[in-house]
């Protein structure tokens, strides 16, 4: 009989089954290149795939813990989503504008969103952070960062 | 005797200026990060691990070890002064530490915590000096089936790291292993790349760790109330003779409990701190004072905490088994440097291991000498607003995930796992089993395939060999003991906190 597990757990179980099927498909693809029946790169994908399917099904039948998932208030959730958006923007800008400019721009917005500081304060914090990191990682430790189309 | 002479040569190496500096910076940064709200030893090591790769292996690991025990100590400061346990293992410290702080004796509690941490840390390192080489010597007799059994033993840790659902812990573990299989298999075939060339080299484990621990921690921190909490007068940090007399036996007993439990893979620091606290209360002539501000109630759990952390290095160095989340990340650190933790580490990289062990003694002394006079400054640093710390950590996460392979895909992976980590946290899917299996999975696979290759596909090889069979039986016993201890700790933590808590790690 199906247990009354939380939806999130059942979705987790379902995803596990899908991943398990993918792993077994990969094991089947690799099987012709085996050294022996259980010796080769196919063995563990097959085994893990089987375990994932088994555990995924268990998630539907074994009674798990029940709890209320609590998210933050609307304002905080918007801030979290904005932060995630800024991080993706940072990743894209790193490739276009390079490390220095993108760090300055994105950290300014991060200080604004996470700390709710004024525009002026956010700029000051961003400049200080960027300069400190520049001195530490680029000047001192000579780590090669992306320079972007401007070559900075 | 050989261990002592190796340790002495380790001291000679550890006393070089760069190694001393690495230990000093590690201990200071660790204490600082451990005190910042929302950041524990695991996230501290996760953020700083890639940044230490610019150093040599010895300095890098010395610094990481310093960060580890510094952060453990730092966590006790917030527990005592603010009643905020950074980790479940600090809950027993809160029980008596915070009442002491409210009585204006926070300084004495911090002083005793520092001394207890130091004594237990040294006890743990002495144990490491004598036990680890013995264990490693035995483990040198291991072949692939024994390694497979050892990896099985290591994976029993999942039970204690799984939080409130073992099933979810197991699922996260196999998911971690699935991620580890992306890229080249042991026989050289590319797996799970689905035609995408960038996936052929596999996922970088540091990016996954940074995402799951550091980025997720910032997202979680945004949800928590970030008001600065004012700290009252903490008084003198130098405990009185009477405090020292009262605490000395508690420190020793706590250290012993912590050390013995720390040897068992699968016993988290939370288990040992609660056990040490309860033991002290049972042995006390005035148990009614516990919870009201008994100095022994701070000494015992703090001592147990540090002894467990130090003893955890024994299975890590000798067998390659991490017994806690920060040690799992340290294991990743060792692997970045191309050092294979386990029995051969002592044989092939003896100088490295003994220098790191010697530096642990030095790091513990540094922590004691620096932390007592600096307690006031550290306490003020807990007031740094999250709005400043958060952006700094996020930018460091980007830098950290990029620097390991100079690859922007790794930054993207860290970001994705940061978001996934937040979702996992919300729906209580434990992430530590994922990381553990990601690290141990490839070793498990290699020993499994080699064993079957040796036996011509016969699975009996794992139980025909005495050492392998013994380890497998030990795994089953350990699993049983872990389940009992976890159950007990969960009940105690629930009593102490008032609600169900996740004792993973």
XYZ file of C-alpha atoms in Angstrom:
657
model
C 0.000 0.000 0.000
C 1.219 3.513 -0.759
C 2.322 5.452 2.316
C 1.139 9.022 2.909
C 4.591 10.448 2.486
C 5.145 14.099 1.690
C 4.892 15.142 -1.939
C 8.474 16.332 -1.908
C 9.653 12.877 -0.813
C 7.626 11.169 -3.518
C 9.024 13.562 -6.131
C 12.495 12.729 -4.799
C 11.689 9.043 -5.162
C 10.458 9.604 -8.713
C 13.614 11.515 -9.670
C 15.689 8.703 -8.157
C 13.887 6.165 -10.346
C 14.543 8.279 -13.456
C 18.236 8.654 -12.593
C 18.345 4.912 -11.936
C 16.945 4.180 -15.401
C 19.510 6.553 -16.972
C 22.327 4.797 -15.053
C 21.160 1.353 -16.208
C 20.893 2.616 -19.816
C 24.494 3.808 -19.522
C 25.530 0.408 -18.111
C 23.870 -1.294 -21.093
C 25.752 1.047 -23.468
C 29.063 0.216 -21.791
C 28.408 -3.535 -21.424
C 29.869 -4.611 -24.802
C 33.254 -3.135 -23.749
C 33.415 -5.211 -20.544
C 36.420 -7.244 -19.414
C 34.258 -9.799 -17.640
C 30.604 -10.072 -16.645
C 31.138 -7.939 -13.527
C 34.469 -6.396 -14.451
C 34.347 -3.190 -16.429
C 33.031 0.352 -16.412
C 29.458 -0.875 -16.718
C 29.266 -2.681 -13.342
C 28.781 0.220 -10.943
C 26.422 2.266 -13.169
C 24.249 -0.847 -13.420
C 24.417 -1.561 -9.702
C 23.852 2.028 -8.640
C 21.023 2.345 -11.158
C 19.315 -0.683 -9.626
C 19.768 0.685 -6.100
C 18.379 4.097 -7.141
C 15.275 2.508 -8.631
C 14.807 0.333 -5.532
C 15.237 3.263 -3.102
C 13.010 5.447 -5.292
C 10.207 2.899 -5.029
C 10.784 2.549 -1.281
C 10.090 6.272 -0.982
C 6.522 5.565 -2.096
C 5.961 2.700 0.318
C 8.024 3.310 3.482
C 6.590 5.801 5.939
C 8.877 8.798 6.322
C 8.976 11.822 8.632
C 6.331 14.509 8.184
C 7.121 18.163 8.682
C 6.027 21.550 7.448
C 8.304 23.170 4.905
C 8.537 26.802 5.848
C 9.813 29.398 3.426
C 10.690 32.938 4.405
C 8.288 35.849 3.943
C 7.657 37.271 0.487
C 10.170 40.119 0.861
C 13.007 37.781 1.880
C 12.146 35.286 -0.860
C 12.366 38.088 -3.442
C 15.795 38.973 -2.021
C 16.921 35.340 -2.271
C 15.716 35.073 -5.864
C 17.393 38.390 -6.703
C 20.646 37.103 -5.191
C 20.448 33.919 -7.243
C 19.747 36.023 -10.347
C 22.742 38.236 -9.561
C 24.976 35.174 -9.208
C 23.920 33.880 -12.620
C 24.490 37.380 -14.035
C 27.953 37.358 -12.404
C 28.759 34.064 -14.140
C 27.746 35.501 -17.531
C 29.473 38.865 -16.967
C 32.715 37.126 -15.944
C 32.977 35.836 -19.507
C 32.110 39.158 -21.131
C 33.528 41.898 -18.899
C 36.175 39.892 -17.082
C 36.763 39.385 -13.388
C 37.534 42.917 -12.248
C 34.599 44.870 -13.672
C 32.028 42.131 -13.097
C 33.128 41.689 -9.461
C 32.822 45.425 -8.842
C 29.374 45.655 -10.432
C 27.873 42.481 -8.974
C 29.286 42.924 -5.466
C 27.770 46.412 -5.377
C 24.328 44.934 -6.122
C 24.937 42.083 -3.652
C 25.680 44.568 -0.843
C 22.542 46.472 -1.836
C 20.325 43.353 -1.862
C 21.771 41.391 1.076
C 22.546 44.309 3.359
C 19.967 46.860 2.139
C 22.704 49.494 2.240
C 22.384 52.838 0.473
C 23.736 53.126 -3.055
C 26.718 55.154 -1.830
C 27.652 52.649 0.904
C 27.234 49.699 -1.461
C 29.632 51.306 -3.940
C 32.211 51.945 -1.207
C 31.962 48.348 0.090
C 32.174 46.964 -3.460
C 35.266 49.051 -4.277
C 37.000 48.002 -1.035
C 36.172 44.306 -1.615
C 37.260 44.361 -5.266
C 40.541 46.130 -4.480
C 41.329 43.770 -1.586
C 40.624 40.684 -3.682
C 42.607 42.135 -6.593
C 45.638 42.699 -4.394
C 45.322 39.273 -2.742
C 44.563 37.037 -5.697
C 45.879 38.816 -8.780
C 48.845 40.826 -7.531
C 50.039 38.553 -4.728
C 48.931 35.028 -5.645
C 49.010 35.620 -9.451
C 45.826 33.649 -10.116
C 44.775 34.035 -13.761
C 41.167 35.276 -13.886
C 39.050 35.806 -17.031
C 39.778 39.196 -18.561
C 36.750 39.475 -20.879
C 36.471 41.435 -24.108
C 38.103 44.521 -22.579
C 41.186 42.567 -21.582
C 41.103 43.857 -17.972
C 59.930 4.957 19.320
C 59.941 5.334 15.570
C 56.770 7.396 15.833
C 58.439 9.743 18.323
C 61.528 10.263 16.154
C 59.305 10.859 13.111
C 57.293 13.335 15.169
C 60.457 15.158 16.186
C 61.520 15.525 12.572
C 57.943 16.674 11.890
C 58.454 19.399 14.503
C 61.658 20.530 12.811
C 59.722 20.905 9.554
C 56.660 22.456 11.237
C 58.808 25.163 12.827
C 59.785 26.628 9.453
C 58.404 30.200 9.185
C 55.974 29.420 6.343
C 54.492 26.397 8.128
C 54.163 28.355 11.369
C 52.478 31.160 9.460
C 50.090 28.673 7.821
C 49.132 27.255 11.253
C 48.704 30.752 12.701
C 46.561 32.018 9.815
C 44.524 28.797 9.835
C 43.835 28.981 13.585
C 42.934 32.685 13.418
C 40.777 32.470 10.290
C 39.103 29.331 11.618
C 38.252 30.988 14.929
C 36.960 34.065 13.122
C 34.822 32.101 10.670
C 33.586 29.764 13.405
C 32.283 32.775 15.291
C 30.446 34.323 12.382
C 26.772 33.498 12.548
C 25.755 30.652 10.254
C 29.246 29.507 9.385
C 30.599 26.325 10.940
C 33.800 24.364 10.343
C 32.365 22.605 7.283
C 31.484 25.756 5.363
C 34.673 27.457 6.577
C 36.837 24.699 5.101
C 34.665 24.518 1.968
C 35.136 28.230 1.237
C 38.824 28.328 2.026
C 39.879 24.953 0.579
C 40.387 26.144 -3.012
C 42.206 29.222 -1.802
C 44.780 27.091 -0.001
C 45.636 25.295 -3.239
C 47.983 28.158 -4.090
C 50.117 26.911 -1.178
C 52.124 23.705 -1.125
C 50.428 20.525 0.150
C 51.974 20.678 3.624
C 51.158 24.341 4.220
C 47.727 23.925 2.648
C 46.718 21.028 4.903
C 48.303 22.658 7.984
C 46.188 25.736 7.298
C 43.036 23.669 6.712
C 43.596 21.700 9.930
C 44.062 25.023 11.746
C 40.840 26.323 10.240
C 39.098 23.134 11.397
C 40.008 23.256 15.061
C 39.910 27.058 15.127
C 36.331 26.947 13.841
C 35.436 24.286 16.415
C 36.676 26.618 19.147
C 35.021 29.656 17.546
C 31.655 27.887 17.661
C 31.870 27.657 21.442
C 32.171 31.449 21.773
C 28.808 32.098 20.131
C 27.322 29.219 22.130
C 28.499 30.723 25.447
C 28.018 34.433 24.783
C 24.975 34.442 22.528
C 23.323 31.078 23.242
C 23.670 30.349 19.520
C 25.108 26.876 18.925
C 26.653 26.975 15.441
C 26.387 23.172 15.349
C 24.338 20.649 17.327
C 27.564 19.565 19.044
C 27.674 22.993 20.766
C 24.205 22.631 22.312
C 25.533 21.105 25.581
C 27.980 24.029 25.858
C 25.041 26.453 25.674
C 23.254 24.699 28.543
C 25.717 25.969 31.154
C 27.831 28.426 29.173
C 25.029 30.900 28.523
C 23.786 30.944 32.163
C 27.405 31.651 33.156
C 27.546 34.519 30.628
C 24.301 35.921 32.059
C 25.906 35.843 35.523
C 28.782 37.965 34.128
C 31.134 34.957 34.062
C 31.184 34.499 30.274
C 34.909 35.197 30.283
C 35.633 32.378 32.733
C 33.467 30.010 30.659
C 35.353 31.007 27.502
C 38.653 30.560 29.311
C 37.711 27.070 30.493
C 36.423 26.242 27.000
C 39.781 27.317 25.543
C 41.760 25.296 28.100
C 39.496 22.255 27.699
C 39.804 22.483 23.899
C 43.574 22.738 24.200
C 43.981 19.801 26.621
C 41.615 17.578 24.623
C 43.157 18.647 21.332
C 46.598 17.665 22.626
C 45.212 14.358 24.011
C 43.725 13.636 20.597
C 46.944 14.459 18.768
C 48.979 12.265 21.161
C 46.545 9.441 20.366
C 47.001 10.201 16.692
C 50.783 9.904 17.031
C 50.570 6.404 18.512
C 47.421 4.888 17.013
C 47.495 6.066 13.412
C 50.841 4.470 12.410
C 49.832 1.185 14.104
C 46.565 1.151 12.226
C 48.257 2.129 8.983
C 50.846 -0.667 9.438
C 48.073 -3.237 9.705
C 46.263 -1.708 6.768
C 49.345 -2.122 4.563
C 48.446 -5.818 4.371
C 45.240 -4.887 2.573
C 44.453 -5.974 -0.971
C 41.500 -4.850 -3.119
C 38.882 -6.983 -1.234
C 40.018 -5.493 2.095
C 39.865 -2.006 0.604
C 36.366 -2.702 -0.606
C 35.393 -3.834 2.912
C 37.051 -0.703 4.296
C 35.056 1.513 1.962
C 31.913 -0.316 3.109
C 32.923 0.482 6.686
C 33.403 4.119 5.711
C 29.985 4.232 4.122
C 28.346 3.208 7.405
C 29.074 6.820 8.370
C 26.115 7.732 6.141
C 23.776 6.482 8.864
C 25.001 9.089 11.307
C 25.163 11.793 8.668
C 21.708 11.057 7.280
C 19.812 13.274 9.700
C 16.275 12.168 10.436
C 15.745 9.795 7.499
C 18.193 7.009 6.702
C 16.355 6.329 3.434
C 16.884 9.904 2.283
C 20.521 9.687 3.388
C 21.033 6.543 1.325
C 19.354 8.112 -1.710
C 21.570 11.183 -1.439
C 24.587 8.895 -1.076
C 23.846 6.985 -4.289
C 23.104 10.296 -6.034
C 26.552 11.495 -4.960
C 28.083 8.329 -6.293
C 26.216 8.765 -9.585
C 27.711 12.259 -9.887
C 31.174 10.834 -9.198
C 30.768 8.422 -12.123
C 30.466 11.262 -14.629
C 33.707 11.285 -16.625
C 36.271 8.556 -17.049
C 35.659 5.114 -15.516
C 38.386 2.880 -14.012
C 38.881 1.105 -17.343
C 39.213 4.392 -19.194
C 35.795 4.681 -20.804
C 33.908 7.975 -20.725
C 30.601 7.649 -18.879
C 27.537 9.862 -18.486
C 28.839 12.705 -20.662
C 25.891 12.488 -23.107
C 28.065 13.860 -25.896
C 29.032 16.997 -23.952
C 32.827 17.297 -24.047
C 33.017 19.472 -20.930
C 31.558 16.621 -18.867
C 34.286 14.188 -19.928
C 36.558 15.402 -17.130
C 33.747 14.928 -14.601
C 32.466 17.369 -12.010
C 34.967 19.082 -9.789
C 34.273 18.001 -6.213
C 35.319 21.359 -4.758
C 32.663 23.165 -6.819
C 30.027 20.771 -5.510
C 31.254 21.241 -1.926
C 31.371 25.050 -2.248
C 27.864 25.069 -3.712
C 26.302 22.736 -1.159
C 27.960 24.233 1.895
C 29.028 27.816 1.291
C 26.515 29.250 -1.220
C 23.641 27.382 0.439
C 24.765 28.745 3.826
C 24.440 32.331 2.568
C 20.981 31.657 1.110
C 19.935 30.076 4.414
C 21.446 33.013 6.305
C 19.247 35.445 4.363
C 16.201 33.792 5.889
C 17.382 34.045 9.448
C 16.894 37.099 11.583
C 20.053 39.137 11.303
C 19.676 41.597 14.145
C 22.904 42.255 15.991
C 22.781 40.816 19.499
C 24.438 42.838 22.192
C 26.868 41.051 24.465
C 26.973 41.910 28.128
C 30.113 42.170 30.252
C 32.096 38.983 29.885
C 34.442 39.445 32.838
C 37.977 38.078 33.085
C 38.838 35.317 30.603
C 41.337 33.814 33.004
C 39.510 31.210 35.103
C 40.064 31.121 38.859
C 41.969 28.320 40.605
C 38.646 27.053 41.933
C 37.208 26.889 38.372
C 40.289 25.044 37.176
C 40.111 22.592 40.073
C 36.429 21.916 39.441
C 36.972 21.444 35.713
C 40.185 19.432 35.593
C 38.569 16.002 36.004
C 35.707 16.972 33.660
C 38.205 18.010 31.002
C 40.025 14.701 31.275
C 36.857 12.576 31.274
C 35.309 14.568 28.417
C 38.528 14.242 26.445
C 38.615 10.497 26.965
C 34.970 10.028 25.941
C 35.489 12.251 22.913
C 38.679 10.510 21.889
C 37.269 6.984 22.115
C 34.116 7.911 20.225
C 36.126 9.859 17.680
C 37.922 6.665 16.715
C 34.659 5.150 15.525
C 33.692 6.196 12.031
C 30.058 7.206 12.319
C 30.112 8.958 15.669
C 29.576 12.665 15.188
C 30.834 15.291 17.632
C 27.204 15.803 18.714
C 27.120 12.234 20.044
C 30.283 12.695 22.110
C 29.420 16.146 23.515
C 26.003 15.038 24.758
C 27.467 11.831 26.184
C 30.275 13.733 27.957
C 27.802 16.266 29.384
C 25.465 13.544 30.659
C 28.345 11.571 32.148
C 29.580 14.653 34.005
C 26.113 15.395 35.341
C 25.760 11.792 36.559
C 29.146 11.840 38.305
C 28.658 15.280 39.849
C 27.922 15.683 43.551
C 25.762 18.685 42.650
C 23.858 17.637 39.519
C 21.159 20.240 40.252
C 23.669 22.972 39.321
C 23.879 21.675 35.746
C 21.858 23.921 33.478
C 22.213 26.811 35.943
C 25.834 27.649 35.131
C 28.091 24.783 36.203
C 31.604 25.297 34.852
C 32.021 21.498 34.494
C 29.062 21.609 32.091
C 31.192 23.741 29.763
C 34.475 21.909 30.300
C 33.284 18.372 29.560
C 31.469 18.916 26.226
C 34.122 21.332 24.947
C 36.823 18.836 25.781
C 34.854 15.988 24.161
C 34.236 18.114 21.078
C 37.901 18.789 20.425
C 39.050 15.290 21.333
C 36.563 13.805 18.835
C 37.737 16.243 16.160
C 41.388 15.369 16.740
C 40.757 11.617 17.024
C 38.890 11.807 13.699
C 42.277 12.341 12.049
C 43.259 8.768 13.006
C 40.795 6.942 10.714
C 41.266 9.734 8.160
C 45.038 9.476 7.891
C 45.381 5.734 8.548
C 42.416 4.366 6.623
C 41.134 7.250 4.505
C 37.798 7.258 6.357
C 36.371 10.684 7.243
C 34.149 10.519 10.321
C 32.603 13.969 10.073
C 31.628 16.477 7.346
C 34.636 18.787 7.861
C 36.959 15.783 7.671
C 35.212 14.659 4.459
C 36.159 18.021 2.974
C 39.689 17.745 4.342
C 39.856 14.384 2.602
C 38.914 16.177 -0.612
C 41.733 18.620 0.156
C 44.260 15.808 0.487
C 43.098 14.383 -2.825
C 43.508 17.748 -4.582
C 47.173 17.585 -3.654
C 47.394 14.075 -5.077
C 47.804 12.541 -1.615
C 45.918 9.285 -1.187
C 44.713 9.097 2.422
C 44.969 5.611 3.825
C 47.719 3.215 4.860
C 50.104 4.223 2.094
C 49.987 7.862 3.153
C 52.307 7.159 6.108
C 54.629 5.110 3.939
C 54.757 7.320 0.863
C 54.305 10.744 2.426
C 55.547 10.176 5.976
C 57.302 13.526 6.167
C 54.109 15.330 5.152
C 51.918 13.484 7.692
C 54.300 13.995 10.606
C 54.741 17.682 9.809
C 50.960 18.117 9.789
C 50.657 16.219 13.100
C 53.435 18.319 14.679
C 51.750 21.480 13.443
C 48.561 20.368 15.209
C 50.386 20.589 18.535
C 51.658 24.030 17.576
C 48.223 25.099 16.287
C 46.572 24.062 19.555
C 49.109 26.061 21.564
C 48.566 29.051 19.253
C 44.820 28.784 19.753
C 45.208 28.833 23.521
C 47.761 31.650 23.624
C 45.899 33.818 21.124
C 42.329 33.138 22.063
C 42.424 33.975 25.746
C 43.671 37.560 25.268
C 41.688 37.988 22.038
C 38.320 36.837 23.371
C 37.067 40.418 23.648
C 37.949 41.170 20.014
C 36.425 37.894 18.820
C 33.242 38.644 20.715
C 32.972 42.020 18.980
C 33.494 40.368 15.590
C 30.294 38.375 16.065
C 28.592 41.741 15.534
C 29.657 42.021 11.855
C 26.389 42.387 9.923
C 25.332 39.581 7.603
C 24.858 42.189 4.859
C 28.656 42.544 4.743
C 29.623 38.890 5.298
C 27.158 37.448 2.755
C 28.421 39.230 -0.395
C 32.046 38.610 0.609
C 31.395 34.864 0.977
C 29.545 34.691 -2.353
C 32.357 36.416 -4.249
C 34.913 34.142 -2.499
C 32.827 31.121 -3.560
C 33.080 32.206 -7.190
C 36.824 32.766 -6.901
C 37.306 29.474 -5.036
C 35.404 27.326 -7.502
C 37.172 28.977 -10.444
C 40.731 28.683 -9.151
C 40.842 24.876 -8.850
C 40.814 24.220 -12.623
C 40.524 27.776 -14.005
C 37.236 26.686 -15.518
C 34.023 28.728 -15.597
C 31.949 25.537 -15.850
C 33.031 24.755 -12.276
C 31.660 28.127 -11.169
C 28.353 27.271 -12.832
C 28.326 23.857 -11.113
C 28.930 25.540 -7.715
C 26.045 27.898 -8.396
C 23.651 25.108 -9.394
C 24.613 23.040 -6.349
C 24.192 26.120 -4.159
C 20.558 26.367 -5.262
C 20.089 22.598 -4.994
C 21.592 22.695 -1.489
C 19.032 25.289 -0.447
C 16.200 23.112 -1.801
C 17.680 20.009 -0.130
C 17.860 21.929 3.156
C 14.244 23.024 2.918
C 12.967 19.521 2.231
C 15.424 17.867 4.659
C 17.492 15.886 2.181
C 20.914 15.511 3.864
C 23.813 16.672 1.701
C 26.767 15.196 3.609
C 26.127 11.590 2.399
C 26.194 12.975 -1.151
C 29.642 14.496 -0.629
C 30.945 11.436 1.217
C 29.872 9.036 -1.541
C 31.139 11.410 -4.189
C 34.580 11.195 -2.591
C 34.603 7.507 -1.626
C 32.623 6.164 -4.605
C 35.491 5.956 -7.089
C 37.700 4.170 -4.509
C 34.884 1.735 -3.775
C 34.442 1.034 -7.470
C 38.107 0.507 -8.121
C 38.508 -1.970 -5.263
C 35.281 -3.748 -6.220
C 36.257 -4.181 -9.855
C 39.841 -5.213 -8.970
C 38.551 -7.770 -6.449
C 36.200 -9.340 -8.952
C 38.926 -9.290 -11.548
C 41.160 -11.224 -9.088
C 38.453 -13.772 -8.304
C 37.180 -14.206 -11.838
C 33.811 -12.701 -10.921
C 33.375 -14.692 -7.698
C 31.734 -12.587 -4.982
C 32.901 -14.968 -2.216
C 36.279 -13.254 -2.329
C 34.940 -10.610 0.050
C 34.138 -13.112 2.806
C 36.779 -15.748 2.142
C 39.602 -13.477 3.243
C 39.796 -13.077 7.055
C 40.646 -9.363 7.184
C 37.963 -8.459 4.670
C 35.393 -10.561 6.533
C 36.413 -9.011 9.878
C 35.997 -5.488 8.497
C 32.597 -6.358 7.052
C 31.483 -7.768 10.430
C 32.880 -4.649 12.154
C 30.847 -2.531 9.702
C 27.654 -4.336 10.694
C 28.414 -3.926 14.431
C 29.319 -0.274 13.962
C 26.122 0.314 12.050
C 24.146 -1.116 14.957
C 26.064 0.897 17.590
C 25.720 4.091 15.520
C 21.968 3.626 15.253
C 21.644 3.288 19.042
C 23.888 6.287 19.757
C 22.111 8.461 17.193
C 18.726 7.570 18.625
C 19.931 8.498 22.103
C 21.520 11.767 20.964
C 18.390 12.783 19.058
C 16.291 12.314 22.186
C 18.752 14.306 24.306
C 19.015 17.091 21.734
C 15.217 17.250 21.570
C 15.054 17.556 25.365
C 17.685 20.312 25.344
C 16.372 22.355 22.420
C 12.674 21.646 22.772
C 12.133 20.523 19.206
C 13.433 17.865 16.866
C 16.878 18.766 15.557
C 19.001 17.369 12.801
C 22.102 15.916 14.443
C 23.830 15.104 11.154
C 27.482 15.939 11.394
